[in-house]
Amino acid sequence: VTAKTSSASAHRLLDRLEELGSVGATADGGVCRIALSDADREGRNLVRRWMGEIGLEVLVDQIGNIFGRYPIGDDSPAVMIGSHIDSVATGGKFDGNLGVLAGLELAQTFIERKIEFSRPIVVAVFTNEEGVRYSPDMMGSLVFAGGLSLDAALGSVGIDGTRLGSELERIGYRGDLPIGAIPIHAYVELHIEQGPVLEAEGTVIGAVEMVQGISWTECTIQGQSNHAGTTPMRLRRDAAWAACNIADFIHQLAGDMGGTQVGTVGRISLSPNLINVVARQAVFTVDLRNTDDARLSEAEKRFDAYARDLTQKAGMTLETKRLVRLPPVKFDDRIVALVEEASLSLGFSVKRMPSGAGHDAQMLAARCPAGMIFVPSVGGISHNVREFTKPEHIEAGLSVLERVAITLCIQGGPYSALSTL
Ligand code: HGY
Ligand code: MN
Ligand code: MN
């Protein structure tokens, strides 16, 4: 039986996005499903239930990655379609969820239409993609791809002082499937762009060519607390002043370097954090990214030199801890071309582009040919409760993913001309 041009149901996908979006819903219309929280457990349980209902074999590995596989028990190299369902605290309904639920929708459609697979399909939910509680980000896929040991991941301590392994036990997702035990033929991830490019150009699909490099550093500046009124400015060792100067430097540096360089101070905490006390300590994070690895290293060096010089001259100490350093990752051009061809054959405008955000696909690229499909973000916003993608763009992304998946899952299928994979 060759694949009919089965049309997966965008309605069912949109309904599931709404239902999953109600788990960890916040009063302002957003989603807060921080990795390994109770809300994350609830979201995992919901997706796992759906996997069972549509007839997928559900497997959970030792870092809590969830896999739904069809045909059951078929451990030949699979076509994996996945993403994440954990969110930042001010998340939306689409980041990560779209890729998981689109994979689920395709699996359900293929099963309902009794499509005969040459390769199994696996829907993947990777643990802790956001990395906001436990770094690094893309942790579950990094461990799966062999880039981080299971012990190191289980031993990581969160910004709330909890240990990842204990939280994974607590929510009941410390599975026993050995890490990396699912052989993969190819990996594809549908994701919102989370930036302004597609919308600004009126393009429907992004054929993602690469993910930029990421550098996360946590800085701790020790100054001296003192009276805000009596202490002359020249005698102060004001950690807040130093941290703010570094944040401003990061901003200037990105402008200075140009190109794709970006820099963010996203998390900052002062102590004692009181109106009339000069801050003794500042703990803050620096997120630097660039599509070019050498330029990213240059940005790291310049930020480090500035911060050391500033704090040293002001009689303060600076401690830095590197939380993440990921090089840029290029996707296999056969997948990029397949996304492009599938989009064009469906009549959608498509552009090749880099990803500004990190994704699980960049980790899977170390294991197999991997790639991504982007759909536009309204207003280019994400990691914001107003994150939104139009239903017609969800539908377009789903049909491109479907055509890519059919091409990869069925050798000699209706679209095999599209791919040499
Ligand atoms: O940080 C990132 O780019 C991703 O959202 N984890
Ligand atoms: Mn994401
Ligand atoms: Mn995200």
Short mmCIF file of C-alpha atoms and ligand atoms in Angstrom, two decimals:
data_model
loop_
_atom_site.label_atom_id
_atom_site.label_comp_id
_atom_site.label_asym_id
_atom_site.label_seq_id
_atom_site.Cartn_x
_atom_site.Cartn_y
_atom_site.Cartn_z
CA VAL A 1 0.00 0.00 0.00
CA THR A 2 1.60 3.27 -0.94
CA ALA A 3 0.85 6.39 1.02
CA LYS A 4 -2.28 8.12 -0.14
CA THR A 5 -1.88 11.87 0.07
CA SER A 6 -3.28 11.52 3.54
CA SER A 7 -4.21 14.85 4.92
CA ALA A 8 -3.50 15.06 8.59
CA SER A 9 -6.07 16.96 10.56
CA ALA A 10 -5.05 20.49 11.48
CA HIS A 11 -8.25 20.76 13.54
CA ARG A 12 -7.26 17.88 15.78
CA LEU A 13 -3.80 19.41 16.12
CA LEU A 14 -5.22 22.82 17.03
CA ASP A 15 -7.54 21.21 19.59
CA ARG A 16 -4.64 19.36 21.21
CA LEU A 17 -2.52 22.54 21.25
CA GLU A 18 -5.35 24.22 23.16
CA GLU A 19 -5.76 21.29 25.56
CA LEU A 20 -2.04 20.97 26.27
CA GLY A 21 -1.88 24.76 26.53
CA SER A 22 -4.39 24.59 29.38
CA VAL A 23 -1.90 22.56 31.46
CA GLY A 24 0.10 25.07 33.48
CA ALA A 25 -2.03 27.89 32.07
CA THR A 26 -1.32 31.30 33.67
CA ALA A 27 -3.93 33.96 34.41
CA ASP A 28 -2.54 36.20 31.63
CA GLY A 29 -3.16 33.58 28.91
CA GLY A 30 0.31 32.09 28.92
CA VAL A 31 1.79 28.76 29.91
CA CYS A 32 4.18 27.95 32.76
CA ARG A 33 5.34 24.33 32.53
CA ILE A 34 8.86 24.48 33.91
CA ALA A 35 10.83 21.25 33.39
CA LEU A 36 10.11 18.54 35.98
CA SER A 37 7.49 20.65 37.77
CA ASP A 38 4.02 19.29 38.61
CA ALA A 39 2.69 21.06 35.52
CA ASP A 40 5.36 19.34 33.39
CA ARG A 41 4.28 15.99 34.86
CA GLU A 42 0.66 16.77 33.97
CA GLY A 43 1.63 17.74 30.43
CA ARG A 44 3.72 14.58 30.04
CA ASN A 45 0.85 12.43 31.33
CA LEU A 46 -1.54 14.02 28.82
CA VAL A 47 0.77 13.46 25.83
CA ARG A 48 1.52 9.93 27.02
CA ARG A 49 -2.23 9.21 27.23
CA TRP A 50 -2.70 10.48 23.69
CA MET A 51 0.17 8.31 22.48
CA GLY A 52 -1.47 5.24 24.02
CA GLU A 53 -4.92 6.11 22.66
CA ILE A 54 -3.67 6.33 19.07
CA GLY A 55 -1.85 3.02 19.39
CA LEU A 56 1.80 4.05 19.81
CA GLU A 57 4.20 2.01 21.93
CA VAL A 58 5.25 4.38 24.76
CA LEU A 59 8.87 4.24 25.95
CA VAL A 60 10.53 6.47 28.57
CA ASP A 61 14.33 6.63 28.79
CA GLN A 62 16.58 7.20 31.80
CA ILE A 63 16.56 11.00 31.46
CA GLY A 64 12.78 11.10 31.05
CA ASN A 65 12.62 11.51 27.26
CA ILE A 66 9.27 10.06 26.09
CA PHE A 67 9.01 8.18 22.76
CA GLY A 68 5.83 7.01 21.03
CA ARG A 69 6.70 4.40 18.39
CA TYR A 70 4.75 2.73 15.54
CA PRO A 71 4.75 -0.08 14.45
CA ILE A 72 5.01 -1.39 18.01
CA GLY A 73 8.28 -3.18 18.76
CA ASP A 74 9.84 -2.19 15.44
CA ASP A 75 13.37 -1.21 16.39
CA SER A 76 14.71 -0.60 12.90
CA PRO A 77 16.05 2.92 12.29
CA ALA A 78 13.10 5.26 12.71
CA VAL A 79 11.93 8.57 11.37
CA MET A 80 11.78 10.65 14.55
CA ILE A 81 9.50 13.67 14.79
CA GLY A 82 9.64 15.58 18.05
CA SER A 83 10.39 18.60 20.19
CA HIS A 84 9.66 19.54 23.83
CA ILE A 85 6.68 20.42 26.03
CA ASP A 86 8.49 22.12 28.92
CA SER A 87 8.24 25.91 28.81
CA VAL A 88 9.78 29.06 30.23
CA ALA A 89 7.77 30.72 33.02
CA THR A 90 6.21 33.20 30.60
CA GLY A 91 5.66 30.71 27.80
CA GLY A 92 3.04 30.32 25.11
CA LYS A 93 1.06 27.43 23.62
CA PHE A 94 3.25 26.78 20.59
CA ASP A 95 6.97 26.71 21.52
CA GLY A 96 7.90 23.01 21.45
CA ASN A 97 4.32 21.77 21.78
CA LEU A 98 3.71 22.29 18.06
CA GLY A 99 6.49 19.88 17.09
CA VAL A 100 5.39 17.15 19.48
CA LEU A 101 1.68 17.38 18.71
CA ALA A 102 2.23 17.62 14.94
CA GLY A 103 4.23 14.39 15.17
CA LEU A 104 1.41 12.82 17.15
CA GLU A 105 -1.11 13.98 14.54
CA LEU A 106 0.91 12.46 11.69
CA ALA A 107 1.33 9.16 13.51
CA GLN A 108 -2.41 9.02 14.15
CA THR A 109 -3.21 9.86 10.52
CA PHE A 110 -0.79 7.28 9.16
CA ILE A 111 -2.21 4.60 11.47
CA GLU A 112 -5.85 5.49 10.68
CA ARG A 113 -5.10 5.32 6.95
CA LYS A 114 -3.22 2.04 7.34
CA ILE A 115 -0.16 3.43 5.61
CA GLU A 116 2.55 0.80 5.30
CA PHE A 117 5.82 2.06 6.71
CA SER A 118 9.22 1.15 5.33
CA ARG A 119 10.56 2.78 8.50
CA PRO A 120 8.92 3.15 11.92
CA ILE A 121 7.78 6.58 13.05
CA VAL A 122 8.75 7.77 16.54
CA VAL A 123 7.22 10.83 18.22
CA ALA A 124 9.68 12.28 20.76
CA VAL A 125 9.22 14.54 23.82
CA PHE A 126 12.65 15.66 25.05
CA THR A 127 13.26 16.52 28.70
CA ASN A 128 14.19 20.06 29.80
CA GLU A 129 14.68 21.78 26.46
CA GLU A 130 14.40 25.27 27.96
CA GLY A 131 17.15 24.92 30.56
CA VAL A 132 15.72 27.75 32.69
CA ARG A 133 15.61 25.67 35.89
CA TYR A 134 18.47 23.23 35.16
CA SER A 135 21.12 24.11 32.57
CA PRO A 136 22.15 23.24 29.94
CA ASP A 137 19.17 23.77 27.72
CA MET A 138 18.26 21.03 25.23
CA MET A 139 19.38 18.68 28.03
CA GLY A 140 17.28 15.59 27.23
CA SER A 141 18.23 15.58 23.56
CA LEU A 142 21.89 16.33 24.41
CA VAL A 143 22.01 13.29 26.70
CA PHE A 144 20.15 11.18 24.08
CA ALA A 145 22.71 12.22 21.43
CA GLY A 146 25.64 11.37 23.75
CA GLY A 147 26.74 14.98 24.34
CA LEU A 148 26.24 14.91 28.14
CA SER A 149 26.51 11.94 30.48
CA LEU A 150 23.36 10.68 32.18
CA ASP A 151 25.01 11.03 35.59
CA ALA A 152 26.00 14.65 34.96
CA ALA A 153 22.45 15.44 33.87
CA LEU A 154 20.83 13.63 36.81
CA GLY A 155 23.27 15.39 39.16
CA SER A 156 22.61 18.91 37.90
CA VAL A 157 21.35 21.32 40.56
CA GLY A 158 18.62 23.78 39.64
CA ILE A 159 18.40 27.50 40.37
CA ASP A 160 15.96 26.41 43.10
CA GLY A 161 18.55 24.11 44.71
CA THR A 162 16.78 20.88 43.69
CA ARG A 163 18.63 17.96 42.04
CA LEU A 164 17.38 16.98 38.60
CA GLY A 165 17.50 13.22 39.26
CA SER A 166 15.33 13.54 42.39
CA GLU A 167 12.78 15.71 40.58
CA LEU A 168 12.67 13.22 37.70
CA GLU A 169 11.89 10.45 40.24
CA ARG A 170 9.33 12.65 41.98
CA ILE A 171 7.32 13.22 38.81
CA GLY A 172 7.60 9.54 37.89
CA TYR A 173 9.56 9.95 34.64
CA ARG A 174 12.88 8.33 35.39
CA GLY A 175 12.38 5.64 32.80
CA ASP A 176 14.46 2.52 32.24
CA LEU A 177 14.97 2.67 28.47
CA PRO A 178 18.74 2.99 28.04
CA ILE A 179 19.93 6.33 26.66
CA GLY A 180 20.07 6.45 22.86
CA ALA A 181 18.45 3.03 22.52
CA ILE A 182 16.18 4.13 19.67
CA PRO A 183 17.99 3.90 16.32
CA ILE A 184 17.16 6.84 14.04
CA HIS A 185 17.18 7.19 10.27
CA ALA A 186 16.34 10.94 10.30
CA TYR A 187 14.89 13.60 12.62
CA VAL A 188 12.53 16.43 11.70
CA GLU A 189 11.16 19.15 14.02
CA LEU A 190 8.31 21.57 13.28
CA HIS A 191 8.72 24.72 15.39
CA ILE A 192 7.54 28.32 15.50
CA GLU A 193 10.25 30.71 14.29
CA GLN A 194 10.13 32.75 17.51
CA GLY A 195 11.49 35.71 15.56
CA PRO A 196 10.27 38.34 13.06
CA VAL A 197 11.79 37.18 9.76
CA LEU A 198 9.08 35.04 8.10
CA GLU A 199 6.27 37.40 9.04
CA ALA A 200 8.21 40.47 7.88
CA GLU A 201 8.86 38.86 4.49
CA GLY A 202 5.42 37.32 4.14
CA THR A 203 6.96 33.86 3.79
CA VAL A 204 5.04 30.85 5.12
CA ILE A 205 7.75 28.23 5.70
CA GLY A 206 11.34 28.42 6.95
CA ALA A 207 13.67 25.64 5.79
CA VAL A 208 16.12 25.88 8.68
CA GLU A 209 19.76 25.48 7.60
CA MET A 210 21.48 25.83 10.96
CA VAL A 211 21.21 26.77 14.63
CA GLN A 212 23.50 29.50 15.95
CA GLY A 213 26.08 28.92 18.69
CA ILE A 214 25.05 29.55 22.32
CA SER A 215 27.14 30.63 25.33
CA TRP A 216 25.59 30.91 28.83
CA THR A 217 27.62 32.23 31.77
CA GLU A 218 26.57 32.85 35.39
CA CYS A 219 28.44 35.75 37.03
CA THR A 220 28.75 36.46 40.75
CA ILE A 221 30.07 39.86 41.81
CA GLN A 222 30.97 40.43 45.46
CA GLY A 223 31.13 44.06 46.60
CA GLN A 224 30.27 45.46 50.00
CA SER A 225 26.93 46.38 51.46
CA ASN A 226 26.86 49.86 52.90
CA HIS A 227 24.55 52.70 53.84
CA ALA A 228 22.96 54.32 50.76
CA GLY A 229 23.01 57.74 52.40
CA THR A 230 26.23 58.03 54.32
CA THR A 231 28.69 56.19 52.04
CA PRO A 232 30.61 58.54 49.69
CA MET A 233 30.50 57.33 46.05
CA ARG A 234 34.29 56.93 45.92
CA LEU A 235 34.19 54.45 48.83
CA ARG A 236 31.48 52.24 47.43
CA ARG A 237 31.85 48.67 46.11
CA ASP A 238 28.42 48.54 44.56
CA ALA A 239 27.72 45.14 42.96
CA ALA A 240 24.49 46.41 41.36
CA TRP A 241 26.32 49.23 39.63
CA ALA A 242 28.93 46.76 38.29
CA ALA A 243 26.31 44.29 37.05
CA CYS A 244 24.37 47.03 35.28
CA ASN A 245 27.53 48.24 33.57
CA ILE A 246 28.22 44.74 32.34
CA ALA A 247 24.65 44.40 31.05
CA ASP A 248 25.12 47.66 29.17
CA PHE A 249 28.47 46.46 27.81
CA ILE A 250 26.85 43.25 26.47
CA HIS A 251 24.26 45.39 24.70
CA GLN A 252 26.89 47.71 23.19
CA LEU A 253 29.10 44.76 22.23
CA ALA A 254 26.34 43.19 20.11
CA GLY A 255 25.82 46.49 18.33
CA ASP A 256 29.56 46.89 17.89
CA MET A 257 30.10 43.42 16.46
CA GLY A 258 27.01 43.50 14.24
CA GLY A 259 26.10 40.49 12.10
CA THR A 260 24.06 37.96 14.04
CA GLN A 261 25.70 38.73 17.43
CA VAL A 262 23.16 39.01 20.26
CA GLY A 263 23.62 39.33 24.02
CA THR A 264 21.17 39.13 26.91
CA VAL A 265 21.31 39.55 30.68
CA GLY A 266 18.08 37.69 31.45
CA ARG A 267 18.34 36.73 35.11
CA ILE A 268 19.71 39.01 37.88
CA SER A 269 19.45 38.90 41.65
CA LEU A 270 20.89 41.41 44.13
CA SER A 271 21.50 41.02 47.81
CA PRO A 272 20.45 42.24 50.17
CA ASN A 273 18.19 43.85 47.51
CA LEU A 274 17.00 46.70 49.79
CA ILE A 275 16.24 50.28 48.87
CA ASN A 276 18.69 51.92 51.25
CA VAL A 277 21.56 49.42 51.11
CA VAL A 278 24.40 49.43 48.55
CA ALA A 279 24.25 45.95 46.99
CA ARG A 280 26.82 43.55 48.39
CA GLN A 281 26.30 40.86 45.72
CA ALA A 282 24.93 40.54 42.20
CA VAL A 283 24.32 37.15 40.54
CA PHE A 284 23.35 37.37 36.87
CA THR A 285 23.46 35.44 33.61
CA VAL A 286 24.94 36.37 30.23
CA ASP A 287 23.52 34.70 27.10
CA LEU A 288 25.67 35.33 23.98
CA ARG A 289 24.85 33.88 20.53
CA ASN A 290 26.28 34.06 17.03
CA THR A 291 25.96 31.99 13.86
CA ASP A 292 29.78 32.13 13.58
CA ASP A 293 31.75 30.22 16.24
CA ALA A 294 34.87 32.39 16.05
CA ARG A 295 32.80 35.57 16.46
CA LEU A 296 31.00 33.99 19.43
CA SER A 297 34.37 33.23 21.07
CA GLU A 298 35.45 36.82 20.39
CA ALA A 299 32.30 38.10 22.11
CA GLU A 300 32.98 35.83 25.10
CA LYS A 301 36.56 37.10 25.38
CA ARG A 302 35.58 40.77 25.17
CA PHE A 303 32.80 40.38 27.74
CA ASP A 304 35.10 38.51 30.12
CA ALA A 305 37.94 41.07 29.80
CA TYR A 306 35.57 43.99 30.39
CA ALA A 307 33.90 42.40 33.42
CA ARG A 308 37.23 41.46 35.04
CA ASP A 309 38.73 44.87 34.47
CA LEU A 310 35.67 46.75 35.77
CA THR A 311 35.29 44.70 38.95
CA GLN A 312 38.99 44.55 39.67
CA LYS A 313 39.38 48.36 39.39
CA ALA A 314 36.36 48.83 41.67
CA GLY A 315 37.79 46.52 44.34
CA MET A 316 35.19 43.83 43.79
CA THR A 317 35.56 40.11 43.01
CA LEU A 318 34.05 38.41 39.98
CA GLU A 319 33.37 34.67 39.67
CA THR A 320 32.12 33.27 36.37
CA LYS A 321 30.63 29.81 35.74
CA ARG A 322 30.16 28.60 32.17
CA LEU A 323 26.69 26.97 32.03
CA VAL A 324 26.45 26.24 28.30
CA ARG A 325 28.75 26.46 25.30
CA LEU A 326 27.29 24.99 22.09
CA PRO A 327 28.85 25.59 18.67
CA PRO A 328 26.67 26.50 15.67
CA VAL A 329 25.16 23.36 14.08
CA LYS A 330 24.46 22.96 10.35
CA PHE A 331 21.59 20.68 9.31
CA ASP A 332 21.99 17.96 6.66
CA ASP A 333 21.31 19.67 3.33
CA ARG A 334 19.27 16.67 2.16
CA ILE A 335 16.70 17.43 4.88
CA VAL A 336 16.81 21.19 4.20
CA ALA A 337 16.26 20.52 0.49
CA LEU A 338 13.44 18.07 1.32
CA VAL A 339 11.67 20.75 3.42
CA GLU A 340 12.14 23.25 0.60
CA GLU A 341 10.87 20.84 -2.11
CA ALA A 342 7.92 19.68 -0.02
CA SER A 343 6.92 23.32 0.64
CA LEU A 344 7.17 24.29 -3.03
CA SER A 345 5.27 21.18 -4.16
CA LEU A 346 2.49 22.22 -1.77
CA GLY A 347 2.53 25.76 -3.13
CA PHE A 348 3.96 27.45 -0.02
CA SER A 349 6.55 30.23 -0.11
CA VAL A 350 9.71 29.02 1.64
CA LYS A 351 13.07 30.49 2.61
CA ARG A 352 16.29 28.97 3.90
CA MET A 353 17.28 30.56 7.17
CA PRO A 354 19.25 30.10 10.42
CA SER A 355 17.61 29.56 13.81
CA GLY A 356 18.25 32.19 16.48
CA ALA A 357 16.87 29.89 19.16
CA GLY A 358 18.31 26.60 20.34
CA HIS A 359 16.38 23.42 19.53
CA ASP A 360 16.49 19.67 20.18
CA ALA A 361 17.16 19.19 16.46
CA GLN A 362 20.65 20.66 16.88
CA MET A 363 21.48 17.80 19.26
CA LEU A 364 19.92 15.08 17.09
CA ALA A 365 22.06 16.34 14.19
CA ALA A 366 24.98 14.58 15.90
CA ARG A 367 23.13 11.26 15.59
CA CYS A 368 21.41 11.40 12.20
CA PRO A 369 20.39 13.70 9.32
CA ALA A 370 18.23 16.30 11.09
CA GLY A 371 16.32 19.40 10.09
CA MET A 372 13.57 21.84 11.03
CA ILE A 373 10.50 23.46 9.58
CA PHE A 374 9.64 26.98 10.81
CA VAL A 375 6.27 28.69 10.68
CA PRO A 376 5.80 32.42 11.36
CA SER A 377 5.41 33.93 14.84
CA VAL A 378 2.95 36.82 14.97
CA GLY A 379 4.88 39.96 15.88
CA GLY A 380 7.99 37.80 16.02
CA ILE A 381 7.45 37.27 19.72
CA SER A 382 8.04 34.17 21.84
CA HIS A 383 9.00 33.32 25.42
CA ASN A 384 6.12 35.71 26.01
CA VAL A 385 2.51 34.89 26.92
CA ARG A 386 1.34 36.59 23.70
CA GLU A 387 3.17 34.02 21.53
CA PHE A 388 0.88 33.20 18.58
CA THR A 389 0.94 31.48 15.19
CA LYS A 390 -2.03 31.67 12.80
CA PRO A 391 -4.05 28.46 12.27
CA GLU A 392 -3.41 28.60 8.52
CA HIS A 393 0.33 28.62 9.22
CA ILE A 394 -0.04 25.71 11.64
CA GLU A 395 -1.88 23.85 8.87
CA ALA A 396 0.83 24.73 6.32
CA GLY A 397 3.58 23.55 8.66
CA LEU A 398 1.72 20.31 9.34
CA SER A 399 1.26 19.54 5.66
CA VAL A 400 4.94 20.21 4.91
CA LEU A 401 5.94 18.00 7.85
CA GLU A 402 3.55 15.33 6.59
CA ARG A 403 5.04 15.31 3.11
CA VAL A 404 8.56 15.19 4.55
CA ALA A 405 7.58 12.37 6.91
CA ILE A 406 5.87 10.32 4.19
CA THR A 407 8.93 10.71 1.99
CA LEU A 408 11.20 9.52 4.79
CA CYS A 409 8.92 6.79 6.17
CA ILE A 410 8.01 5.16 2.89
CA GLN A 411 10.78 4.13 0.54
CA GLY A 412 9.60 4.31 -3.01
CA GLY A 413 6.56 6.19 -1.77
CA PRO A 414 4.71 8.86 -3.71
CA TYR A 415 7.31 11.55 -3.00
CA SER A 416 10.50 9.49 -2.94
CA ALA A 417 11.76 11.62 -5.83
CA LEU A 418 12.02 14.40 -3.26
CA SER A 419 14.69 12.69 -1.24
CA THR A 420 17.78 10.58 -1.48
CA LEU A 421 17.63 9.76 2.24
O1 HGY B 1 17.42 29.10 24.74
C1 HGY B 1 16.87 28.71 23.71
O2 HGY B 1 17.18 29.16 22.63
C2 HGY B 1 15.80 27.64 23.74
O3 HGY B 1 14.56 28.30 23.83
N1 HGY B 1 15.99 26.75 24.84
MN MN B 2 11.44 25.49 21.67
MN MN B 3 11.81 28.05 24.09
#
